[in-house]
Amino acid sequence: MRALLHGVVRQARPLERGAFMEREGASYRIGGETTPLGEGFYLLEGPLRVVVYSDIPLPKRAEVLLWPPLMLFRE
């Protein structure tokens, strides 16, 4: 089975520590390396690989807080 995790960025800032993933209530805060995919989408590679959408450009190393829920799409 292949799966894709997807989230929408609520807040973003430059990452100042190592890659991580934490829960904050119903939201997730994730930090890692970003790769632009186009049209506001990024691959965020930290403890997990997550495709995120952001209205603002993300730095190469970003810490993001995602709007809930973190979505899972599978084949």
PDB file of C-alpha atoms in Angstrom:
ATOM      1  CA  MET A   1       0.000   0.000   0.000  1.00  0.00           C
ATOM      2  CA  ARG A   2       1.245   3.490  -0.850  1.00  0.00           C
ATOM      3  CA  ALA A   3       0.126   6.436   1.281  1.00  0.00           C
ATOM      4  CA  LEU A   4       0.413  10.221   1.246  1.00  0.00           C
ATOM      5  CA  LEU A   5       0.153  12.476   4.316  1.00  0.00           C
ATOM      6  CA  HIS A   6      -1.086  16.007   3.597  1.00  0.00           C
ATOM      7  CA  GLY A   7      -1.538  19.090   5.750  1.00  0.00           C
ATOM      8  CA  VAL A   8      -2.255  22.809   5.407  1.00  0.00           C
ATOM      9  CA  VAL A   9       0.187  25.246   7.018  1.00  0.00           C
ATOM     10  CA  ARG A  10      -1.239  27.507   9.706  1.00  0.00           C
ATOM     11  CA  GLN A  11       2.078  29.040  10.872  1.00  0.00           C
ATOM     12  CA  ALA A  12       5.630  28.759   9.548  1.00  0.00           C
ATOM     13  CA  ARG A  13       9.091  29.871  10.594  1.00  0.00           C
ATOM     14  CA  PRO A  14      12.700  28.866   9.947  1.00  0.00           C
ATOM     15  CA  LEU A  15      13.730  25.620  11.662  1.00  0.00           C
ATOM     16  CA  GLU A  16      16.266  26.266  14.435  1.00  0.00           C
ATOM     17  CA  ARG A  17      16.747  22.654  15.640  1.00  0.00           C
ATOM     18  CA  GLY A  18      16.768  19.136  14.243  1.00  0.00           C
ATOM     19  CA  ALA A  19      13.831  17.548  12.432  1.00  0.00           C
ATOM     20  CA  PHE A  20      10.885  16.740  14.710  1.00  0.00           C
ATOM     21  CA  MET A  21       7.151  16.065  14.922  1.00  0.00           C
ATOM     22  CA  GLU A  22       4.958  16.992  17.923  1.00  0.00           C
ATOM     23  CA  ARG A  23       1.245  17.050  18.679  1.00  0.00           C
ATOM     24  CA  GLU A  24      -0.365  20.283  19.835  1.00  0.00           C
ATOM     25  CA  GLY A  25      -3.954  19.418  20.687  1.00  0.00           C
ATOM     26  CA  ALA A  26      -5.581  18.428  17.383  1.00  0.00           C
ATOM     27  CA  SER A  27      -2.681  19.938  15.370  1.00  0.00           C
ATOM     28  CA  TYR A  28       0.830  18.801  14.490  1.00  0.00           C
ATOM     29  CA  ARG A  29       4.032  20.856  14.569  1.00  0.00           C
ATOM     30  CA  ILE A  30       6.637  19.447  12.175  1.00  0.00           C
ATOM     31  CA  GLY A  31      10.158  20.555  11.365  1.00  0.00           C
ATOM     32  CA  GLY A  32      12.363  19.451   8.502  1.00  0.00           C
ATOM     33  CA  GLU A  33      13.738  20.122   5.022  1.00  0.00           C
ATOM     34  CA  THR A  34      11.364  21.491   2.382  1.00  0.00           C
ATOM     35  CA  THR A  35      11.306  20.909  -1.359  1.00  0.00           C
ATOM     36  CA  PRO A  36       8.983  23.127  -3.447  1.00  0.00           C
ATOM     37  CA  LEU A  37       6.581  21.124  -5.626  1.00  0.00           C
ATOM     38  CA  GLY A  38       4.832  24.102  -7.224  1.00  0.00           C
ATOM     39  CA  GLU A  39       1.686  26.186  -6.689  1.00  0.00           C
ATOM     40  CA  GLY A  40       2.181  26.464  -2.902  1.00  0.00           C
ATOM     41  CA  PHE A  41       2.833  22.747  -2.289  1.00  0.00           C
ATOM     42  CA  TYR A  42       5.999  21.479  -0.576  1.00  0.00           C
ATOM     43  CA  LEU A  43       7.431  18.134   0.432  1.00  0.00           C
ATOM     44  CA  LEU A  44       8.393  18.450   4.102  1.00  0.00           C
ATOM     45  CA  GLU A  45      10.901  15.781   5.105  1.00  0.00           C
ATOM     46  CA  GLY A  46      11.326  15.300   8.836  1.00  0.00           C
ATOM     47  CA  PRO A  47      10.536  12.201  10.878  1.00  0.00           C
ATOM     48  CA  LEU A  48       7.784  11.625   8.281  1.00  0.00           C
ATOM     49  CA  ARG A  49       7.408  12.799   4.691  1.00  0.00           C
ATOM     50  CA  VAL A  50       4.382  15.109   4.452  1.00  0.00           C
ATOM     51  CA  VAL A  51       3.075  17.123   1.511  1.00  0.00           C
ATOM     52  CA  VAL A  52       1.996  20.517   2.822  1.00  0.00           C
ATOM     53  CA  TYR A  53       0.254  23.508   1.272  1.00  0.00           C
ATOM     54  CA  SER A  54       1.321  27.016   2.313  1.00  0.00           C
ATOM     55  CA  ASP A  55       0.027  30.455   1.266  1.00  0.00           C
ATOM     56  CA  ILE A  56       3.489  31.876   1.998  1.00  0.00           C
ATOM     57  CA  PRO A  57       6.876  30.641   0.714  1.00  0.00           C
ATOM     58  CA  LEU A  58       8.570  28.219   3.115  1.00  0.00           C
ATOM     59  CA  PRO A  59      12.280  28.380   3.928  1.00  0.00           C
ATOM     60  CA  LYS A  60      14.549  25.442   2.995  1.00  0.00           C
ATOM     61  CA  ARG A  61      14.473  24.303   6.642  1.00  0.00           C
ATOM     62  CA  ALA A  62      11.039  25.031   8.105  1.00  0.00           C
ATOM     63  CA  GLU A  63       9.022  24.496  11.257  1.00  0.00           C
ATOM     64  CA  VAL A  64       5.294  24.475  10.527  1.00  0.00           C
ATOM     65  CA  LEU A  65       2.108  24.210  12.556  1.00  0.00           C
ATOM     66  CA  LEU A  66      -0.605  22.500  10.521  1.00  0.00           C
ATOM     67  CA  TRP A  67      -4.345  23.085  10.626  1.00  0.00           C
ATOM     68  CA  PRO A  68      -6.146  19.920  11.775  1.00  0.00           C
ATOM     69  CA  PRO A  69      -6.626  17.332  10.549  1.00  0.00           C
ATOM     70  CA  LEU A  70      -3.480  15.757   9.119  1.00  0.00           C
ATOM     71  CA  MET A  71      -4.945  13.877   6.143  1.00  0.00           C
ATOM     72  CA  LEU A  72      -3.967  10.423   4.897  1.00  0.00           C
ATOM     73  CA  PHE A  73      -4.605   9.357   1.301  1.00  0.00           C
ATOM     74  CA  ARG A  74      -3.897   5.767   0.277  1.00  0.00           C
ATOM     75  CA  GLU A  75      -4.070   3.617  -2.814  1.00  0.00           C
TER      76      GLU A  75
END
